[in-house]
């Protein structure tokens, strides 16, 4: 695998405890910015509700997932809430190679693994504004019973102990303001000298600048 800055695309990794609004923020960002693409993860969990194969996830059984791990097909993988989830290495690298920015919406363990192998990945952690707000969001969602909500809150406490290892923190108090923060991070990354953005590289070449 090449060093991160040899890919023209940027890799963003967003992690957050459940109920923080991570999926809605990432979805809204992608609707506004076609240059940011998702990666469809593989999971051993069963599809929920309206979920479709290949849209939210690739749903696979445990032996298939094991075989993919053994073949080194995952950039990262982790056990989350008792199920396994993994990011396809090839799908991500192909997009970065084509100059697309990729956004991974994964758990903190996966995010930290990505950082190990892809030092230039931008790690973003989304926090709720308070414990009481996180609890009421989980309750309002109506997806979980009371004991599951308690488990999610306990997991959130553990997940949040890793926040300092991330590059950026967004507090999702007001959705529009958190979305602005996320767009700003993406924009700032594209402006970095080392981001190796194709277009800017061509301009810098034309200006006769020498790249280190
Ligand atoms: P859910 O089953 O609710 O869709 O997702 C559960 C958790 O797994 C979420 O925190 C989600 O971000 C995380 N997740 C989804 N895909 C991946 C992945 O490919 N790798 C890792 N490490 N976590 C993932």
PDB file of C-alpha atoms and ligand atoms in Angstrom:
ATOM      1  CA  UNK A   1       0.000   0.000   0.000  1.00  0.00           C
ATOM      2  CA  UNK A   2       1.241   3.496  -0.812  1.00  0.00           C
ATOM      3  CA  UNK A   3       1.874   6.177   1.787  1.00  0.00           C
ATOM      4  CA  UNK A   4      -1.212   8.274   2.399  1.00  0.00           C
ATOM      5  CA  UNK A   5      -0.044  11.403   0.592  1.00  0.00           C
ATOM      6  CA  UNK A   6       0.557   9.422  -2.591  1.00  0.00           C
ATOM      7  CA  UNK A   7      -3.214   9.177  -3.004  1.00  0.00           C
ATOM      8  CA  UNK A   8      -4.933  12.230  -4.440  1.00  0.00           C
ATOM      9  CA  UNK A   9      -8.056  11.728  -2.279  1.00  0.00           C
ATOM     10  CA  UNK A  10      -8.467  12.399   1.448  1.00  0.00           C
ATOM     11  CA  UNK A  11      -9.670   9.842   3.962  1.00  0.00           C
ATOM     12  CA  UNK A  12     -12.042  11.072   6.683  1.00  0.00           C
ATOM     13  CA  UNK A  13     -13.063   8.800   9.532  1.00  0.00           C
ATOM     14  CA  UNK A  14     -16.026   9.722  11.703  1.00  0.00           C
ATOM     15  CA  UNK A  15     -16.738   7.954  14.984  1.00  0.00           C
ATOM     16  CA  UNK A  16     -19.331   8.651  17.660  1.00  0.00           C
ATOM     17  CA  UNK A  17     -21.421   6.861  20.240  1.00  0.00           C
ATOM     18  CA  UNK A  18     -24.837   5.824  18.958  1.00  0.00           C
ATOM     19  CA  UNK A  19     -27.480   8.520  19.257  1.00  0.00           C
ATOM     20  CA  UNK A  20     -25.001  11.324  18.623  1.00  0.00           C
ATOM     21  CA  UNK A  21     -26.291  12.000  15.117  1.00  0.00           C
ATOM     22  CA  UNK A  22     -23.248  10.711  13.234  1.00  0.00           C
ATOM     23  CA  UNK A  23     -25.165   9.077  10.365  1.00  0.00           C
ATOM     24  CA  UNK A  24     -27.387  12.113   9.757  1.00  0.00           C
ATOM     25  CA  UNK A  25     -24.392  14.439   9.685  1.00  0.00           C
ATOM     26  CA  UNK A  26     -22.413  12.249   7.291  1.00  0.00           C
ATOM     27  CA  UNK A  27     -25.465  11.802   5.056  1.00  0.00           C
ATOM     28  CA  UNK A  28     -26.076  15.577   4.955  1.00  0.00           C
ATOM     29  CA  UNK A  29     -22.418  16.214   4.124  1.00  0.00           C
ATOM     30  CA  UNK A  30     -22.524  13.768   1.207  1.00  0.00           C
ATOM     31  CA  UNK A  31     -25.714  15.339  -0.136  1.00  0.00           C
ATOM     32  CA  UNK A  32     -23.973  18.725  -0.210  1.00  0.00           C
ATOM     33  CA  UNK A  33     -20.614  17.512  -1.456  1.00  0.00           C
ATOM     34  CA  UNK A  34     -20.419  14.909  -4.209  1.00  0.00           C
ATOM     35  CA  UNK A  35     -16.637  14.802  -3.794  1.00  0.00           C
ATOM     36  CA  UNK A  36     -17.062  12.864  -0.553  1.00  0.00           C
ATOM     37  CA  UNK A  37     -18.005   9.226  -1.019  1.00  0.00           C
ATOM     38  CA  UNK A  38     -18.976   6.609   1.554  1.00  0.00           C
ATOM     39  CA  UNK A  39     -17.568   3.131   1.817  1.00  0.00           C
ATOM     40  CA  UNK A  40     -20.128   0.356   2.239  1.00  0.00           C
ATOM     41  CA  UNK A  41     -18.962  -1.815   5.120  1.00  0.00           C
ATOM     42  CA  UNK A  42     -19.379  -5.559   5.504  1.00  0.00           C
ATOM     43  CA  UNK A  43     -21.176  -6.777   8.600  1.00  0.00           C
ATOM     44  CA  UNK A  44     -22.255 -10.042  10.157  1.00  0.00           C
ATOM     45  CA  UNK A  45     -25.374  -8.448  11.636  1.00  0.00           C
ATOM     46  CA  UNK A  46     -28.760  -9.074  10.037  1.00  0.00           C
ATOM     47  CA  UNK A  47     -30.399  -6.331   7.956  1.00  0.00           C
ATOM     48  CA  UNK A  48     -32.833  -4.089   9.889  1.00  0.00           C
ATOM     49  CA  UNK A  49     -36.092  -2.621   8.570  1.00  0.00           C
ATOM     50  CA  UNK A  50     -35.654  -1.104   5.116  1.00  0.00           C
ATOM     51  CA  UNK A  51     -31.927  -1.888   4.849  1.00  0.00           C
ATOM     52  CA  UNK A  52     -30.842  -3.416   1.555  1.00  0.00           C
ATOM     53  CA  UNK A  53     -27.810  -5.477   0.592  1.00  0.00           C
ATOM     54  CA  UNK A  54     -25.134  -3.226  -0.879  1.00  0.00           C
ATOM     55  CA  UNK A  55     -26.839   0.033   0.151  1.00  0.00           C
ATOM     56  CA  UNK A  56     -26.358   0.360   3.928  1.00  0.00           C
ATOM     57  CA  UNK A  57     -24.050  -2.664   4.245  1.00  0.00           C
ATOM     58  CA  UNK A  58     -22.880  -5.833   2.580  1.00  0.00           C
ATOM     59  CA  UNK A  59     -24.491  -8.414   4.831  1.00  0.00           C
ATOM     60  CA  UNK A  60     -22.340 -11.531   5.106  1.00  0.00           C
ATOM     61  CA  UNK A  61     -22.256 -14.615   7.310  1.00  0.00           C
ATOM     62  CA  UNK A  62     -19.488 -15.253   9.846  1.00  0.00           C
ATOM     63  CA  UNK A  63     -17.468 -17.712   7.680  1.00  0.00           C
ATOM     64  CA  UNK A  64     -17.466 -15.227   4.773  1.00  0.00           C
ATOM     65  CA  UNK A  65     -16.326 -12.442   7.109  1.00  0.00           C
ATOM     66  CA  UNK A  66     -13.574 -14.723   8.543  1.00  0.00           C
ATOM     67  CA  UNK A  67     -12.361 -15.557   5.041  1.00  0.00           C
ATOM     68  CA  UNK A  68     -12.193 -11.852   4.187  1.00  0.00           C
ATOM     69  CA  UNK A  69     -10.190 -11.145   7.361  1.00  0.00           C
ATOM     70  CA  UNK A  70      -7.794 -14.012   6.537  1.00  0.00           C
ATOM     71  CA  UNK A  71      -7.355 -12.729   2.977  1.00  0.00           C
ATOM     72  CA  UNK A  72      -6.460  -9.241   4.301  1.00  0.00           C
ATOM     73  CA  UNK A  73      -9.433  -7.701   2.533  1.00  0.00           C
ATOM     74  CA  UNK A  74     -10.241  -5.269   5.351  1.00  0.00           C
ATOM     75  CA  UNK A  75      -8.545  -1.955   5.963  1.00  0.00           C
ATOM     76  CA  UNK A  76      -9.921  -2.310   9.492  1.00  0.00           C
ATOM     77  CA  UNK A  77     -12.480  -4.416  11.264  1.00  0.00           C
ATOM     78  CA  UNK A  78     -13.951  -4.578  14.768  1.00  0.00           C
ATOM     79  CA  UNK A  79     -16.594  -6.173  16.925  1.00  0.00           C
ATOM     80  CA  UNK A  80     -19.278  -3.611  17.750  1.00  0.00           C
ATOM     81  CA  UNK A  81     -22.282  -4.458  19.945  1.00  0.00           C
ATOM     82  CA  UNK A  82     -21.573  -8.172  19.373  1.00  0.00           C
ATOM     83  CA  UNK A  83     -21.416  -8.062  15.563  1.00  0.00           C
ATOM     84  CA  UNK A  84     -18.448  -7.728  13.272  1.00  0.00           C
ATOM     85  CA  UNK A  85     -17.997  -4.828  10.883  1.00  0.00           C
ATOM     86  CA  UNK A  86     -15.207  -4.217   8.384  1.00  0.00           C
ATOM     87  CA  UNK A  87     -14.151  -1.687   5.737  1.00  0.00           C
ATOM     88  CA  UNK A  88     -13.094  -3.027   2.347  1.00  0.00           C
ATOM     89  CA  UNK A  89      -9.488  -2.074   1.705  1.00  0.00           C
ATOM     90  CA  UNK A  90      -9.746  -2.172  -2.089  1.00  0.00           C
ATOM     91  CA  UNK A  91     -12.938  -0.125  -2.339  1.00  0.00           C
ATOM     92  CA  UNK A  92     -11.395   2.669  -0.256  1.00  0.00           C
ATOM     93  CA  UNK A  93      -8.020   2.673  -2.014  1.00  0.00           C
ATOM     94  CA  UNK A  94      -9.635   2.647  -5.477  1.00  0.00           C
ATOM     95  CA  UNK A  95     -11.637   5.765  -4.636  1.00  0.00           C
ATOM     96  CA  UNK A  96      -8.682   7.583  -3.100  1.00  0.00           C
ATOM     97  CA  UNK A  97      -6.626   6.657  -6.139  1.00  0.00           C
ATOM     98  CA  UNK A  98      -9.281   8.249  -8.373  1.00  0.00           C
ATOM     99  CA  UNK A  99      -9.037  11.477  -6.354  1.00  0.00           C
ATOM    100  CA  UNK A 100     -12.306  10.970  -4.497  1.00  0.00           C
ATOM    101  CA  UNK A 101     -12.461  11.866  -0.825  1.00  0.00           C
ATOM    102  CA  UNK A 102     -13.768   8.948   1.217  1.00  0.00           C
ATOM    103  CA  UNK A 103     -15.641   9.163   4.509  1.00  0.00           C
ATOM    104  CA  UNK A 104     -15.832   6.174   6.825  1.00  0.00           C
ATOM    105  CA  UNK A 105     -18.551   6.100   9.423  1.00  0.00           C
ATOM    106  CA  UNK A 106     -17.180   3.502  11.780  1.00  0.00           C
ATOM    107  CA  UNK A 107     -16.623   2.855  15.469  1.00  0.00           C
ATOM    108  CA  UNK A 108     -13.664   4.249  17.444  1.00  0.00           C
ATOM    109  CA  UNK A 109     -11.702   0.952  17.366  1.00  0.00           C
ATOM    110  CA  UNK A 110     -11.836   0.880  13.574  1.00  0.00           C
ATOM    111  CA  UNK A 111     -10.930   4.568  13.394  1.00  0.00           C
ATOM    112  CA  UNK A 112      -7.805   3.998  15.477  1.00  0.00           C
ATOM    113  CA  UNK A 113      -6.804   1.021  13.300  1.00  0.00           C
ATOM    114  CA  UNK A 114      -7.147   3.177  10.187  1.00  0.00           C
ATOM    115  CA  UNK A 115      -4.872   5.779  11.792  1.00  0.00           C
ATOM    116  CA  UNK A 116      -2.205   3.070  12.373  1.00  0.00           C
ATOM    117  CA  UNK A 117      -1.978   2.117   8.707  1.00  0.00           C
ATOM    118  CA  UNK A 118      -3.000   5.384   7.115  1.00  0.00           C
ATOM    119  CA  UNK A 119      -1.241   8.114   9.041  1.00  0.00           C
ATOM    120  CA  UNK A 120      -2.815  10.923   7.018  1.00  0.00           C
ATOM    121  CA  UNK A 121      -6.403   9.869   7.741  1.00  0.00           C
ATOM    122  CA  UNK A 122      -8.419  12.622   9.407  1.00  0.00           C
ATOM    123  CA  UNK A 123     -10.121  11.305  12.537  1.00  0.00           C
ATOM    124  CA  UNK A 124     -13.260  13.124  13.664  1.00  0.00           C
ATOM    125  CA  UNK A 125     -15.157  12.350  16.862  1.00  0.00           C
ATOM    126  CA  UNK A 126     -18.711  13.544  17.365  1.00  0.00           C
ATOM    127  CA  UNK A 127     -19.868  14.197  20.914  1.00  0.00           C
ATOM    128  CA  UNK A 128     -23.351  14.809  22.279  1.00  0.00           C
ATOM    129  CA  UNK A 129     -23.826  18.140  24.103  1.00  0.00           C
ATOM    130  CA  UNK A 130     -24.643  16.356  27.407  1.00  0.00           C
ATOM    131  CA  UNK A 131     -25.518  12.982  28.882  1.00  0.00           C
ATOM    132  CA  UNK A 132     -29.124  14.010  29.383  1.00  0.00           C
ATOM    133  CA  UNK A 133     -29.417  15.034  25.719  1.00  0.00           C
ATOM    134  CA  UNK A 134     -27.862  11.754  24.553  1.00  0.00           C
ATOM    135  CA  UNK A 135     -30.310   9.814  26.707  1.00  0.00           C
ATOM    136  CA  UNK A 136     -33.311  11.725  25.384  1.00  0.00           C
ATOM    137  CA  UNK A 137     -32.158  11.300  21.777  1.00  0.00           C
ATOM    138  CA  UNK A 138     -31.862   7.538  22.272  1.00  0.00           C
ATOM    139  CA  UNK A 139     -35.319   7.511  23.875  1.00  0.00           C
ATOM    140  CA  UNK A 140     -36.846   9.681  21.127  1.00  0.00           C
ATOM    141  CA  UNK A 141     -35.428   7.369  18.443  1.00  0.00           C
ATOM    142  CA  UNK A 142     -37.681   4.657  19.817  1.00  0.00           C
ATOM    143  CA  UNK A 143     -35.412   1.899  18.468  1.00  0.00           C
ATOM    144  CA  UNK A 144     -34.274   0.459  21.789  1.00  0.00           C
ATOM    145  CA  UNK A 145     -35.861  -0.760  25.004  1.00  0.00           C
ATOM    146  CA  UNK A 146     -34.779   0.702  28.375  1.00  0.00           C
ATOM    147  CA  UNK A 147     -32.003  -1.873  29.137  1.00  0.00           C
ATOM    148  CA  UNK A 148     -30.540  -1.422  25.618  1.00  0.00           C
ATOM    149  CA  UNK A 149     -30.502   2.345  26.131  1.00  0.00           C
ATOM    150  CA  UNK A 150     -28.581   1.843  29.402  1.00  0.00           C
ATOM    151  CA  UNK A 151     -26.075  -0.416  27.561  1.00  0.00           C
ATOM    152  CA  UNK A 152     -25.656   2.186  24.806  1.00  0.00           C
ATOM    153  CA  UNK A 153     -25.024   4.912  27.392  1.00  0.00           C
ATOM    154  CA  UNK A 154     -22.464   2.728  29.174  1.00  0.00           C
ATOM    155  CA  UNK A 155     -20.761   1.949  25.858  1.00  0.00           C
ATOM    156  CA  UNK A 156     -20.781   5.660  25.042  1.00  0.00           C
ATOM    157  CA  UNK A 157     -18.870   6.410  28.268  1.00  0.00           C
ATOM    158  CA  UNK A 158     -16.189   3.934  27.252  1.00  0.00           C
ATOM    159  CA  UNK A 159     -16.056   5.116  23.611  1.00  0.00           C
ATOM    160  CA  UNK A 160     -15.720   8.738  24.704  1.00  0.00           C
ATOM    161  CA  UNK A 161     -12.581   7.972  26.743  1.00  0.00           C
ATOM    162  CA  UNK A 162     -10.807   7.702  23.347  1.00  0.00           C
ATOM    163  CA  UNK A 163     -11.783  11.153  22.098  1.00  0.00           C
ATOM    164  CA  UNK A 164      -8.349  12.705  22.719  1.00  0.00           C
ATOM    165  CA  UNK A 165      -6.815  10.379  20.095  1.00  0.00           C
ATOM    166  CA  UNK A 166      -8.885  12.024  17.369  1.00  0.00           C
ATOM    167  CA  UNK A 167      -7.856  15.057  15.318  1.00  0.00           C
ATOM    168  CA  UNK A 168     -11.150  16.924  15.503  1.00  0.00           C
ATOM    169  CA  UNK A 169     -14.114  17.025  17.838  1.00  0.00           C
ATOM    170  CA  UNK A 170     -17.595  18.176  16.873  1.00  0.00           C
ATOM    171  CA  UNK A 171     -20.218  18.726  19.547  1.00  0.00           C
ATOM    172  CA  UNK A 172     -23.576  18.030  17.971  1.00  0.00           C
ATOM    173  CA  UNK A 173     -25.806  20.416  19.860  1.00  0.00           C
ATOM    174  CA  UNK A 174     -27.417  22.089  16.853  1.00  0.00           C
ATOM    175  CA  UNK A 175     -27.446  19.990  13.688  1.00  0.00           C
ATOM    176  CA  UNK A 176     -26.754  22.879  11.286  1.00  0.00           C
ATOM    177  CA  UNK A 177     -23.840  24.085  13.334  1.00  0.00           C
ATOM    178  CA  UNK A 178     -22.347  20.571  13.605  1.00  0.00           C
ATOM    179  CA  UNK A 179     -22.766  20.151   9.836  1.00  0.00           C
ATOM    180  CA  UNK A 180     -20.962  23.445   9.299  1.00  0.00           C
ATOM    181  CA  UNK A 181     -18.117  22.149  11.493  1.00  0.00           C
ATOM    182  CA  UNK A 182     -17.891  18.935   9.472  1.00  0.00           C
ATOM    183  CA  UNK A 183     -17.882  20.824   6.153  1.00  0.00           C
ATOM    184  CA  UNK A 184     -15.181  23.110   7.538  1.00  0.00           C
ATOM    185  CA  UNK A 185     -12.946  20.178   8.472  1.00  0.00           C
ATOM    186  CA  UNK A 186     -13.330  18.675   4.984  1.00  0.00           C
ATOM    187  CA  UNK A 187     -12.652  22.031   3.375  1.00  0.00           C
ATOM    188  CA  UNK A 188      -9.604  22.739   5.540  1.00  0.00           C
ATOM    189  CA  UNK A 189      -8.131  19.338   4.745  1.00  0.00           C
ATOM    190  CA  UNK A 190      -8.478  19.989   1.023  1.00  0.00           C
ATOM    191  CA  UNK A 191      -6.516  23.228   1.485  1.00  0.00           C
ATOM    192  CA  UNK A 192      -3.576  21.541   3.220  1.00  0.00           C
ATOM    193  CA  UNK A 193      -0.350  21.607   1.330  1.00  0.00           C
ATOM    194  CA  UNK A 194       0.231  17.943   1.981  1.00  0.00           C
ATOM    195  CA  UNK A 195      -3.223  16.846   0.903  1.00  0.00           C
ATOM    196  CA  UNK A 196      -1.854  16.175  -2.585  1.00  0.00           C
ATOM    197  CA  UNK A 197      -5.021  17.362  -4.190  1.00  0.00           C
ATOM    198  CA  UNK A 198      -4.746  16.766  -7.942  1.00  0.00           C
ATOM    199  CA  UNK A 199      -6.030  20.103  -9.087  1.00  0.00           C
ATOM    200  CA  UNK A 200      -3.821  22.135  -6.811  1.00  0.00           C
ATOM    201  CA  UNK A 201      -0.813  20.023  -7.635  1.00  0.00           C
ATOM    202  CA  UNK A 202      -1.278  20.902 -11.314  1.00  0.00           C
ATOM    203  CA  UNK A 203      -1.473  24.607 -10.436  1.00  0.00           C
ATOM    204  CA  UNK A 204       1.597  24.390  -8.231  1.00  0.00           C
ATOM    205  CA  UNK A 205       3.472  22.588 -11.008  1.00  0.00           C
ATOM    206  CA  UNK A 206       2.450  25.358 -13.420  1.00  0.00           C
ATOM    207  CA  UNK A 207       3.749  27.913 -10.898  1.00  0.00           C
ATOM    208  CA  UNK A 208       7.053  26.091 -11.012  1.00  0.00           C
ATOM    209  CA  UNK A 209       6.931  25.102  -7.316  1.00  0.00           C
ATOM    210  CA  UNK A 210       9.052  22.165  -6.288  1.00  0.00           C
ATOM    211  CA  UNK A 211       7.359  19.510  -4.190  1.00  0.00           C
ATOM    212  CA  UNK A 212       9.352  18.084  -1.302  1.00  0.00           C
TER     213      UNK A 212
HETATM  214  P1  LIG B   1     -25.194  -0.255  13.115  1.00  0.00           P
HETATM  215  O1  LIG B   1     -25.261  -1.739  13.256  1.00  0.00           O
HETATM  216  O2  LIG B   1     -26.070   0.461  14.095  1.00  0.00           O
HETATM  217  O3  LIG B   1     -25.401   0.171  11.691  1.00  0.00           O
HETATM  218  O4  LIG B   1     -23.691   0.178  13.459  1.00  0.00           O
HETATM  219  C1  LIG B   1     -23.140  -0.100  14.724  1.00  0.00           C
HETATM  220  C2  LIG B   1     -21.782   0.562  14.851  1.00  0.00           C
HETATM  221  O5  LIG B   1     -20.846  -0.054  13.949  1.00  0.00           O
HETATM  222  C3  LIG B   1     -21.782   2.047  14.473  1.00  0.00           C
HETATM  223  O6  LIG B   1     -20.987   2.734  15.445  1.00  0.00           O
HETATM  224  C4  LIG B   1     -21.101   2.060  13.132  1.00  0.00           C
HETATM  225  O7  LIG B   1     -20.456   3.282  12.888  1.00  0.00           O
HETATM  226  C5  LIG B   1     -20.096   0.936  13.299  1.00  0.00           C
HETATM  227  N1  LIG B   1     -19.603   0.452  12.003  1.00  0.00           N
HETATM  228  C6  LIG B   1     -20.266   0.409  10.820  1.00  0.00           C
HETATM  229  N2  LIG B   1     -19.470  -0.060   9.845  1.00  0.00           N
HETATM  230  C7  LIG B   1     -18.263  -0.284  10.423  1.00  0.00           C
HETATM  231  C8  LIG B   1     -17.000  -0.741   9.916  1.00  0.00           C
HETATM  232  O8  LIG B   1     -16.817  -1.050   8.748  1.00  0.00           O
HETATM  233  N3  LIG B   1     -15.993  -0.857  10.818  1.00  0.00           N
HETATM  234  C9  LIG B   1     -16.139  -0.530  12.140  1.00  0.00           C
HETATM  235  N4  LIG B   1     -15.069  -0.660  12.929  1.00  0.00           N
HETATM  236  N5  LIG B   1     -17.306  -0.083  12.644  1.00  0.00           N
HETATM  237  C10 LIG B   1     -18.348   0.040  11.798  1.00  0.00           C
END
